[in-house]
Coordinates of C-alpha atoms and ligand atoms in Angstrom, one line a residue:
X15 CA 9.2 -26.3 -8.4
X16 CA 5.7 -27.5 -9.3
X17 CA 5.1 -29.7 -12.3
X18 CA 3.5 -27.8 -15.2
X19 CA 0.5 -28.7 -17.3
X20 CA 0.5 -27.5 -20.9
X21 CA -1.9 -24.7 -20.2
X22 CA -3.5 -23.1 -17.1
X23 CA -6.9 -21.5 -17.0
X24 CA -5.3 -18.5 -15.4
X25 CA -1.7 -17.5 -15.2
X26 CA -0.9 -15.1 -12.4
X27 CA 2.3 -13.1 -12.7
X28 CA 3.6 -12.0 -9.2
X29 CA 3.4 -13.7 -5.9
X30 CA 2.6 -10.6 -3.8
X31 CA -0.7 -10.2 -1.9
X32 CA -2.6 -9.2 -5.1
X33 CA -1.4 -12.3 -7.0
X34 CA -1.9 -14.7 -4.1
X35 CA -5.4 -13.4 -3.4
X36 CA -6.3 -13.7 -7.1
X37 CA -4.9 -17.2 -7.4
X38 CA -6.7 -18.4 -4.2
X39 CA -10.0 -17.1 -5.5
X40 CA -9.4 -18.6 -9.0
X41 CA -8.7 -22.0 -7.5
X42 CA -11.8 -21.8 -5.4
X43 CA -13.8 -21.0 -8.4
X44 CA -12.6 -24.3 -9.9
X45 CA -9.9 -22.9 -12.3
X46 CA -6.4 -24.3 -12.8
X47 CA -4.1 -21.5 -11.7
X48 CA -0.4 -20.9 -11.4
X49 CA 1.7 -18.1 -9.9
X50 CA 5.0 -17.1 -11.5
X51 CA 7.2 -15.2 -9.1
X52 CA 10.7 -13.9 -9.8
X53 CA 11.9 -13.9 -6.2
X54 CA 12.1 -16.6 -3.5
X55 CA 9.8 -16.0 -0.5
X56 CA 10.3 -14.8 2.2
X57 CA 11.6 -11.6 0.7
X58 CA 11.6 -8.0 2.0
X59 CA 8.8 -5.7 0.7
X60 CA 7.6 -2.4 1.8
X61 CA 3.9 -1.8 2.5
X62 CA 3.5 -3.0 6.1
X63 CA 0.4 -1.2 7.5
X64 CA -3.0 -2.5 6.5
X65 CA -6.6 -1.2 6.4
X66 CA -9.6 -2.6 8.4
X67 CA -11.3 -3.6 5.1
X68 CA -8.5 -6.0 4.5
X69 CA -9.2 -7.7 7.9
X70 CA -12.7 -8.3 6.6
X71 CA -11.4 -9.7 3.3
X72 CA -8.9 -12.0 5.1
X73 CA -11.8 -13.2 7.3
X74 CA -14.0 -13.8 4.1
X75 CA -11.1 -15.8 2.6
X76 CA -10.7 -17.9 5.7
X77 CA -7.1 -16.6 6.2
X78 CA -7.4 -14.2 9.1
X79 CA -6.5 -16.8 11.8
X80 CA -3.3 -17.9 10.1
X81 CA -2.3 -14.3 9.5
X82 CA -3.0 -13.4 13.1
X83 CA -0.7 -16.2 14.2
X84 CA 2.3 -14.3 12.6
X85 CA 4.2 -11.6 14.5
X86 CA 2.2 -8.4 14.0
X87 CA 0.8 -5.3 15.8
X88 CA -3.0 -4.7 16.0
X89 CA -4.0 -1.3 14.5
X90 CA -7.1 0.4 15.8
X91 CA -6.5 3.8 14.2
X92 CA -3.8 6.2 13.1
X93 CA -2.0 9.2 14.6
X94 CA -0.9 12.4 12.9
X95 CA 1.5 15.1 13.9
X96 CA 3.5 18.0 12.5
X97 CA 7.3 17.4 12.3
X98 CA 7.9 19.7 15.3
X99 CA 4.8 18.7 17.4
X100 CA 5.2 17.0 20.8
X101 CA 1.9 15.2 20.7
X102 CA -0.2 13.5 18.1
X103 CA -3.8 13.8 16.9
X104 CA -5.3 10.3 17.2
X105 CA -8.0 8.9 15.1
X106 CA -9.8 5.6 15.7
X107 CA -11.5 3.4 13.1
X108 CA -15.2 2.5 13.4
X109 CA -17.0 -0.5 11.8
X110 CA -17.8 0.1 8.1
X111 CA -21.3 1.0 6.7
X112 CA -21.7 -2.7 5.6
X113 CA -20.5 -4.1 9.0
X114 CA -16.8 -4.2 8.0
X115 CA -14.1 -4.6 10.7
X116 CA -12.9 -1.6 12.7
X117 CA -9.3 -2.9 13.2
X118 CA -6.4 -3.9 11.1
X119 CA -2.8 -5.0 11.6
X120 CA 0.7 -3.9 10.7
X121 CA 3.1 -6.7 9.9
X122 CA 6.5 -7.4 8.2
X123 CA 5.7 -8.3 4.6
X124 CA 8.2 -11.2 4.4
X125 CA 5.9 -13.0 6.9
X126 CA 2.6 -11.9 5.4
X127 CA 3.4 -12.5 1.7
X128 CA 4.8 -16.0 2.3
X129 CA 1.8 -16.9 4.4
X130 CA -0.5 -16.0 1.5
X131 CA 1.7 -17.8 -1.1
X132 CA 1.6 -20.9 1.1
X133 CA -2.2 -20.6 1.3
X134 CA -2.4 -20.5 -2.5
X135 CA -0.2 -23.6 -2.8
X136 CA -2.6 -25.4 -0.4
X137 CA -5.5 -24.5 -2.6
X138 CA -3.8 -26.4 -5.5
X139 CA -2.2 -23.4 -7.2
X140 CA 1.1 -24.3 -8.9
X141 CA 3.7 -21.8 -7.7
X142 CA 6.9 -21.2 -9.6
X143 CA 9.3 -19.1 -7.6
X144 CA 12.6 -17.8 -8.9
X145 CA 11.0 -17.6 -12.3
X146 CA 11.0 -14.3 -14.0
X147 CA 8.6 -13.5 -16.9
X148 CA 10.9 -11.9 -19.4
X149 CA 8.3 -11.1 -22.1
X150 CA 4.7 -11.4 -23.1
X151 CA 4.9 -13.3 -26.4
X152 CA 1.1 -13.3 -27.1
X153 CA -1.9 -11.7 -25.4
X154 CA -5.3 -11.7 -26.9
X155 CA -8.9 -12.9 -26.3
X156 CA -7.8 -16.6 -26.7
X157 CA -5.2 -16.4 -24.0
X158 CA -1.6 -15.6 -23.1
X159 CA 1.9 -16.9 -23.7
X160 CA 4.7 -15.8 -21.4
X161 CA 8.4 -16.3 -21.9
X162 CA 10.5 -17.3 -18.9
X163 CA 14.1 -18.7 -18.7
X164 CA 12.6 -22.1 -17.8
X165 CA 10.3 -22.1 -20.9
X166 CA 6.9 -20.7 -22.0
X167 CA 3.8 -20.5 -19.9
X168 CA 0.4 -20.7 -21.6
X169 CA -2.9 -19.5 -20.1
X170 CA -6.5 -19.0 -21.2
X171 CA -6.3 -15.8 -19.2
X172 CA -3.6 -13.5 -17.6
X173 CA -3.9 -11.9 -14.2
X174 CA -1.0 -9.4 -14.0
X175 CA 0.0 -8.9 -10.4
X176 CA 3.6 -8.0 -11.1
X177 CA 3.5 -4.9 -8.9
X178 CA 5.5 -1.9 -9.8
X179 CA 7.1 -3.8 -12.7
X180 CA 3.8 -3.3 -14.5
X181 CA 4.6 -6.1 -16.9
X182 CA 1.4 -5.6 -19.1
X183 CA 1.3 -1.9 -18.7
X184 CA 4.8 -1.7 -20.2
X185 CA 4.0 -4.3 -22.9
X186 CA 1.0 -2.3 -24.0
X187 CA 2.5 1.1 -23.5
X188 CA -0.3 2.2 -21.1
X189 CA 1.8 3.0 -18.0
X190 CA 1.3 6.7 -17.2
X191 CA 3.2 8.5 -14.4
X192 CA 1.2 11.0 -12.4
X193 CA 3.7 13.8 -12.4
X194 CA 1.9 15.9 -9.7
X195 CA 2.4 13.0 -7.3
X196 CA 6.0 12.3 -8.2
X197 CA 7.6 11.3 -5.0
X198 CA 10.5 9.3 -3.6
X199 CA 10.5 7.2 -0.4
X200 CA 13.5 6.4 1.9
X201 CA 12.8 3.7 4.5
X202 CA 14.3 1.2 6.9
X203 CA 13.6 -0.9 10.0
X204 CA 14.5 0.3 13.5
X205 CA 14.7 -1.6 16.8
X206 CA 13.7 0.0 20.1
X207 CA 11.7 3.1 18.9
X208 CA 9.7 4.7 21.7
X209 CA 6.0 3.9 21.7
X210 CA 3.1 4.9 23.8
X211 CA 1.4 2.4 26.1
X212 CA -1.9 0.7 25.3
X213 CA -3.8 0.4 22.0
X214 CA -2.6 3.8 20.7
X215 CA 0.9 2.4 20.8
X216 CA 0.0 0.3 17.8
X217 CA -1.1 3.3 15.7
X218 CA 1.0 4.1 12.7
X219 CA 2.1 7.7 13.0
X220 CA 2.2 10.1 10.1
X221 CA 4.5 13.1 10.6
X222 CA 3.9 15.9 8.3
X223 CA 6.3 18.5 6.9
X224 CA 6.3 20.9 3.9
X225 CA 8.5 18.6 1.9
X226 CA 6.4 15.5 2.4
X227 CA 5.9 13.2 5.4
X228 CA 7.3 10.4 7.6
X229 CA 5.7 7.2 8.6
X230 CA 6.4 5.3 11.8
X231 CA 4.8 1.8 11.8
X232 CA 5.2 -0.6 14.7
X233 CA 5.7 -4.1 13.2
X234 CA 6.2 -6.3 16.2
X235 CA 7.2 -5.9 19.9
X236 CA 10.6 -4.4 19.0
X237 CA 10.7 -3.4 15.4
X238 CA 9.4 -0.2 13.8
X239 CA 9.3 0.7 10.1
X240 CA 10.2 4.3 9.5
X241 CA 10.1 6.1 6.1
X242 CA 10.3 9.5 4.6
X243 CA 8.4 10.4 1.5
X244 CA 9.5 13.6 -0.3
X245 CA 9.1 15.4 -3.6
X246 CA 11.8 14.3 -6.0
X247 CA 13.1 17.8 -6.8
X248 CA 13.4 18.8 -3.2
X249 CA 15.2 15.6 -2.2
X250 CA 17.6 16.1 -5.1
X251 CA 18.3 19.7 -4.1
X252 CA 19.7 18.6 -0.7
X253 CA 22.7 16.9 -2.4
X254 CA 22.5 14.1 0.2
X255 CA 23.1 10.5 -1.1
X256 CA 19.8 8.7 -1.5
X257 CA 20.8 5.9 1.0
X258 CA 21.4 8.5 3.7
X259 CA 18.2 10.6 3.2
X260 CA 16.2 9.1 6.0
X261 CA 18.9 10.0 8.6
X262 CA 19.0 13.5 7.1
X263 CA 15.2 13.9 7.6
X264 CA 15.3 12.5 11.1
X265 CA 18.0 14.9 12.2
X266 CA 15.6 17.7 11.2
X267 CA 12.3 16.5 12.7
X268 CA 12.1 17.0 16.5
X269 CA 9.1 14.7 16.7
X270 CA 10.8 11.7 14.9
X271 CA 14.1 12.4 16.6
X272 CA 12.6 12.2 20.0
X273 CA 11.0 8.8 19.3
X274 CA 14.1 7.2 17.7
X275 CA 16.4 8.2 20.6
X276 CA 17.9 5.1 22.0
X277 CA 16.9 2.9 19.0
X278 CA 19.1 1.2 16.5
X279 CA 19.1 0.7 12.7
X280 CA 21.4 0.1 9.8
X281 CA 23.4 3.0 8.4
X282 CA 21.7 3.1 5.0
X283 CA 18.1 3.2 4.0
X284 CA 16.1 1.6 1.1
X285 CA 14.9 3.8 -1.7
X286 CA 11.8 3.6 -3.9
X287 CA 11.2 6.3 -6.6
X288 CA 8.7 7.4 -9.2
X289 CA 5.6 5.9 -7.8
X290 CA 2.0 7.0 -8.5
X291 CA 0.9 5.9 -12.0
X292 CA -1.9 4.2 -13.7
X293 CA -1.9 1.6 -16.4
X294 CA -5.6 2.0 -17.4
X295 CA -7.5 0.3 -19.0
X296 CA -7.3 -2.3 -16.1
X297 CA -8.7 -5.1 -18.2
X298 CA -8.6 -6.0 -21.9
X299 CA -8.7 -9.0 -24.2
X300 CA -7.2 -11.9 -22.3
X301 CA -6.0 -9.9 -19.2
X302 CA -6.8 -8.2 -15.9
X303 CA -4.4 -5.9 -14.1
X304 CA -4.5 -6.1 -10.2
X305 CA -2.8 -4.3 -7.4
X306 CA 0.2 -2.2 -8.2
X307 CA 0.3 -3.7 -11.7
X308 CA -2.9 -1.7 -12.4
X309 CA -2.3 1.6 -10.5
X310 CA -0.1 2.8 -7.7
X311 CA -1.5 5.4 -5.2
X312 CA 0.8 7.4 -3.0
X313 CA 1.1 5.3 0.2
X314 CA 0.2 8.1 2.7
X315 CA -3.0 6.3 3.7
X316 CA -1.7 2.7 3.5
X317 CA -4.2 1.7 0.8
X318 CA -2.0 -0.4 -1.4
X319 CA -2.2 -4.0 -0.1
X320 CA -6.0 -3.7 0.6
X321 CA -6.5 -2.4 -3.0
X322 CA -4.3 -5.1 -4.3
X323 CA -6.1 -8.0 -2.6
X324 CA -9.6 -6.6 -3.2
X325 CA -8.8 -6.2 -6.9
X326 CA -7.2 -9.6 -7.1
X327 CA -10.3 -11.4 -5.8
X328 CA -12.6 -9.3 -8.1
X329 CA -10.4 -10.0 -11.2
X330 CA -10.4 -13.8 -10.4
X331 CA -14.2 -13.8 -10.2
X332 CA -14.4 -11.9 -13.5
X333 CA -12.0 -14.4 -15.2
X334 CA -14.1 -17.4 -13.9
X335 CA -17.3 -15.9 -15.3
X336 CA -15.6 -15.1 -18.7
X337 CA -14.1 -18.6 -19.0
X338 CA -17.5 -20.1 -18.4
X339 CA -19.1 -17.9 -21.1
X340 CA -16.9 -15.7 -23.4
X341 CA -20.0 -13.6 -24.2
X342 CA -19.9 -11.9 -20.8
X343 CA -16.3 -10.7 -21.3
X344 CA -17.1 -7.1 -22.3
X345 CA -19.5 -6.6 -19.4
X346 CA -17.3 -8.2 -16.8
X347 CA -14.3 -6.2 -18.0
X348 CA -16.3 -2.9 -17.8
X349 CA -17.5 -3.9 -14.3
X350 CA -13.9 -4.5 -13.2
X351 CA -12.8 -1.3 -14.7
X352 CA -15.4 0.6 -12.7
X353 CA -14.5 -1.3 -9.5
X354 CA -10.9 -0.3 -9.6
X355 CA -11.6 3.2 -10.9
X356 CA -14.1 4.1 -8.2
X357 CA -11.9 2.9 -5.3
X358 CA -8.7 4.4 -6.7
X359 CA -10.2 7.7 -7.6
X360 CA -11.5 8.1 -4.1
X361 CA -8.1 7.4 -2.7
X362 CA -6.3 9.6 -5.2
X363 CA -8.7 12.5 -4.3
X364 CA -7.8 12.3 -0.6
X365 CA -4.1 11.9 -1.3
X366 CA -4.1 15.1 -3.5
X367 CA -5.9 17.0 -0.8
X368 CA -3.5 15.7 1.8
X369 CA -0.6 17.7 0.2
X370 CA -2.5 21.0 0.8
X371 CA -1.7 22.6 4.1
X372 CA -5.4 23.7 4.6
X373 CA -6.5 20.0 4.5
X374 CA -3.9 19.1 7.1
X375 CA -5.2 21.9 9.3
X376 CA -8.8 20.8 9.0
X377 CA -7.9 17.1 9.4
X378 CA -5.7 17.7 12.5
X379 CA -8.6 19.7 14.0
X380 CA -10.0 16.3 14.6
X381 CA -13.7 17.1 14.2
X382 CA -16.1 18.6 11.7
X383 CA -19.8 19.2 11.1
X384 CA -22.2 16.5 9.9
X385 CA -19.6 13.7 10.6
X386 CA -17.4 14.7 7.6
X387 CA -14.3 13.4 9.5
X388 CA -16.0 10.1 10.1
X389 CA -16.6 9.8 6.3
X390 CA -13.0 10.6 5.5
X391 CA -11.9 8.0 8.1
X392 CA -14.3 5.4 6.7
X393 CA -12.7 5.9 3.3
X394 CA -9.3 5.6 4.9
X395 CA -10.3 2.4 6.6
X396 CA -11.0 1.0 3.1
X397 CA -14.8 0.8 3.6
X398 CA -15.5 1.7 0.0
X399 CA -15.9 -1.6 -1.8
X400 CA -17.6 -2.5 -4.0
X401 CA -18.3 1.2 -4.3
X402 CA -18.4 4.2 -1.9
X403 CA -21.8 4.7 -0.3
X404 CA -23.9 7.8 -1.0
X405 CA -23.2 9.1 2.6
X406 CA -19.5 8.8 2.1
X407 CA -19.7 10.6 -1.3
X408 CA -21.7 13.6 -0.1
X409 CA -19.8 14.1 3.1
X410 CA -16.5 14.0 1.2
X411 CA -17.9 16.5 -1.2
X412 CA -18.8 18.7 1.7
X413 CA -15.3 18.3 3.1
X414 CA -13.9 19.5 -0.2
X415 CA -16.2 22.5 -0.2
X416 CA -15.3 23.4 3.4
X417 CA -11.6 23.1 2.5
X418 CA -12.2 25.6 -0.3
X419 CA -13.9 28.0 2.1
X420 CA -11.1 27.4 4.8
X421 CA -8.5 28.5 2.3
X422 CA -10.2 31.9 1.9
X423 CA -11.7 32.4 5.4
X424 CA -10.2 30.3 8.2
X425 CA -12.7 27.8 9.6
X426 CA -10.3 26.0 12.1
X427 CA -7.3 27.3 14.0
X428 CA -4.1 27.8 11.9
X429 CA -1.3 25.3 12.3
X430 CA 2.3 26.4 12.0
X431 CA 3.9 24.9 8.9
X432 CA 7.0 22.8 9.4
X433 CA 9.8 22.6 7.0
X434 CA 12.8 20.2 7.1
X435 CA 14.8 22.5 4.9
X436 CA 14.4 25.4 7.3
X437 CA 15.2 23.5 10.5
X438 CA 18.7 23.2 12.0
X439 CA 19.8 19.5 12.1
X440 CA 20.4 18.0 15.5
X441 CA 22.2 14.6 15.8
X442 CA 19.7 11.9 16.7
X443 CA 20.7 9.8 19.7
X444 CA 20.2 6.6 17.9
X445 CA 22.7 4.0 16.8
X446 CA 23.3 3.2 13.1
X447 CA 25.1 -0.1 13.6
X448 CA 22.9 -3.0 12.5
X449 CA 22.0 -4.2 9.0
X450 CA 18.3 -5.0 9.3
X451 CA 18.2 -6.1 5.7
X452 CA 20.7 -8.9 6.2
X453 CA 19.8 -10.0 9.7
X454 CA 19.2 -13.8 9.8
X455 CA 16.0 -13.4 12.0
X456 CA 14.4 -11.5 9.1
X457 CA 14.5 -14.8 7.3
X458 CA 13.4 -17.0 10.2
X459 CA 9.8 -16.6 9.3
X460 CA 7.2 -18.6 11.2
X461 CA 4.8 -20.4 9.0
Ligands
LIG503 C1 7.2 3.7 0.2 C2 6.0 2.8 0.1 C3 5.2 2.6 1.3 C4 4.1 1.8 1.3 N1 3.3 1.6 2.4 C5 2.2 0.9 2.4 C6 1.5 0.6 3.5 O1 1.8 1.1 4.6 N2 0.3 -0.1 3.4 C7 -0.1 -0.6 2.2 O2 -1.1 -1.3 2.2 N3 0.6 -0.4 1.1 C8 1.8 0.3 1.2 N4 2.5 0.5 0.0 C9 2.0 -0.1 -1.2 C10 2.3 -1.6 -1.2 O3 3.6 -1.9 -1.1 C11 1.8 -2.2 -2.6 O4 0.5 -1.6 -2.9 C12 1.5 -3.7 -2.5 O5 2.7 -4.4 -2.2 C13 0.9 -4.2 -3.8 O6 0.9 -5.6 -3.8 P1 1.0 -6.3 -5.2 O7 0.8 -7.8 -4.9 O8 0.2 -5.6 -6.3 O9 2.5 -6.1 -5.7 P2 3.9 -6.6 -5.0 O10 3.6 -6.8 -3.6 O11 4.9 -5.6 -5.4 O12 4.1 -8.0 -5.7 C14 4.5 -8.1 -7.0 C15 5.3 -9.4 -7.2 O13 5.5 -9.6 -8.6 C16 6.8 -10.1 -8.7 N5 7.2 -9.8 -10.1 C17 7.4 -8.5 -10.6 N6 7.7 -8.6 -11.9 C18 7.8 -10.0 -12.2 C19 8.1 -10.7 -13.4 N7 8.4 -10.1 -14.6 N8 8.1 -12.0 -13.3 C20 7.7 -12.7 -12.2 N9 7.4 -12.0 -11.0 C21 7.5 -10.7 -11.1 C22 7.6 -9.3 -7.7 O14 8.8 -10.0 -7.3 C23 6.7 -9.3 -6.5 O15 6.8 -10.3 -5.6 C24 3.7 1.2 0.0 C25 4.4 1.4 -1.1 C26 5.6 2.2 -1.1 C27 6.4 2.4 -2.3

């Protein structure tokens, strides 16, 4: 454990990607910073497929080389299919409007998160692992006091990167669940899932069904992350135990079943429920909320880690400016609020459309007039910081208008709906015999 001064300029709660990015930037801006993390890294975390904008950020932070030395799979696009399709519709990323990268990676988070936390340490950030913040004792313009089992932490400012725990949101009573996006996710790692050859083999595959969607994300040469996201009420109506729901879904999707044939996984899956919420306002006297501690967007488009790191860096810059001159606090908070709001509302807009069958038909059609698909893909690559361009905005507006027309007068060929509930299960020819959560090599993380 690091030695602790009486007070830090900035106390960061949470050693995930948002917290590490914030602390690294704060240290580089000359602030004394600490990270308080309840777990001991490396630890399992879901959220393994990244966006091209994050590649650009890692490059800007000087961290790309060390991240690329970790086991990972390059990601040049994404593929989509209906649950009973044989083939996928493939999309490829392009460079962003400001010259941002056109490729990303998928990676096990135990490797990635530890790498970032180590980088923060090397910047002089004091890292306190296995230290849980139990309570916010004081939070106001003059600073923050946090209670932990190993004593109180004092800071001139708080950056809350506590993820879905939403420490400050719960303390202030601002956490609001978005009931229309109320979903539950079931996921686990598989070894030996079938992949296509070449660059397209690194694409994450999104498999759609009426009840939700599956993801299949290649993580390294042998391991693939597979998950199923469903509406809560539908999942409950099946009566299947939560830790067996992924197997239930795979047995009903010919597309996923074909790809897992011959692979192996543990018998039970992880579960994550009740995501999609906001804790606005994202900044206030003495604090900034970053990453999932600010807002959580349905993970369909893999936006979480990119959003987390981008907001972490932005918040650290705001804190540095405020600590230099308190008079800029209202302006910097308002700027930060706009920054998070403009990106997250763009993502929320696409996520809400994604759950409409008409949007899936138009999206799977693969092309559209006036490059509207390119605009959607550019948003899905994360090329919307510090704010979406005019071209992205009007093209997405046009996409929404065309979707409206499509629902009344078909503009692209119809796609058959696919329902897990209405499909006869077939036993998948894969072996449930290993426990990927406990495997020793999951902890043998290269530095
Ligand atoms: C099913 C699912 C699939 C997803 N898929 C993707 C994906 O493919 N791509 C993607 O980019 N994102 C994905 N996400 C989202 C992604 O997981 C998150 O957006 C991302 O992890 C946010 O990073 P963070 O640093 O804000 O929070 P986290 O990574 O959750 O880190 C928060 C840290 O705070 C610590 N902490 C919490 N409370 C306390 C406390 N009181 N005291 C001390 N420490 C504390 C936690 O231990 C944790 O380490 C997915 C999410 C879900 C639920």
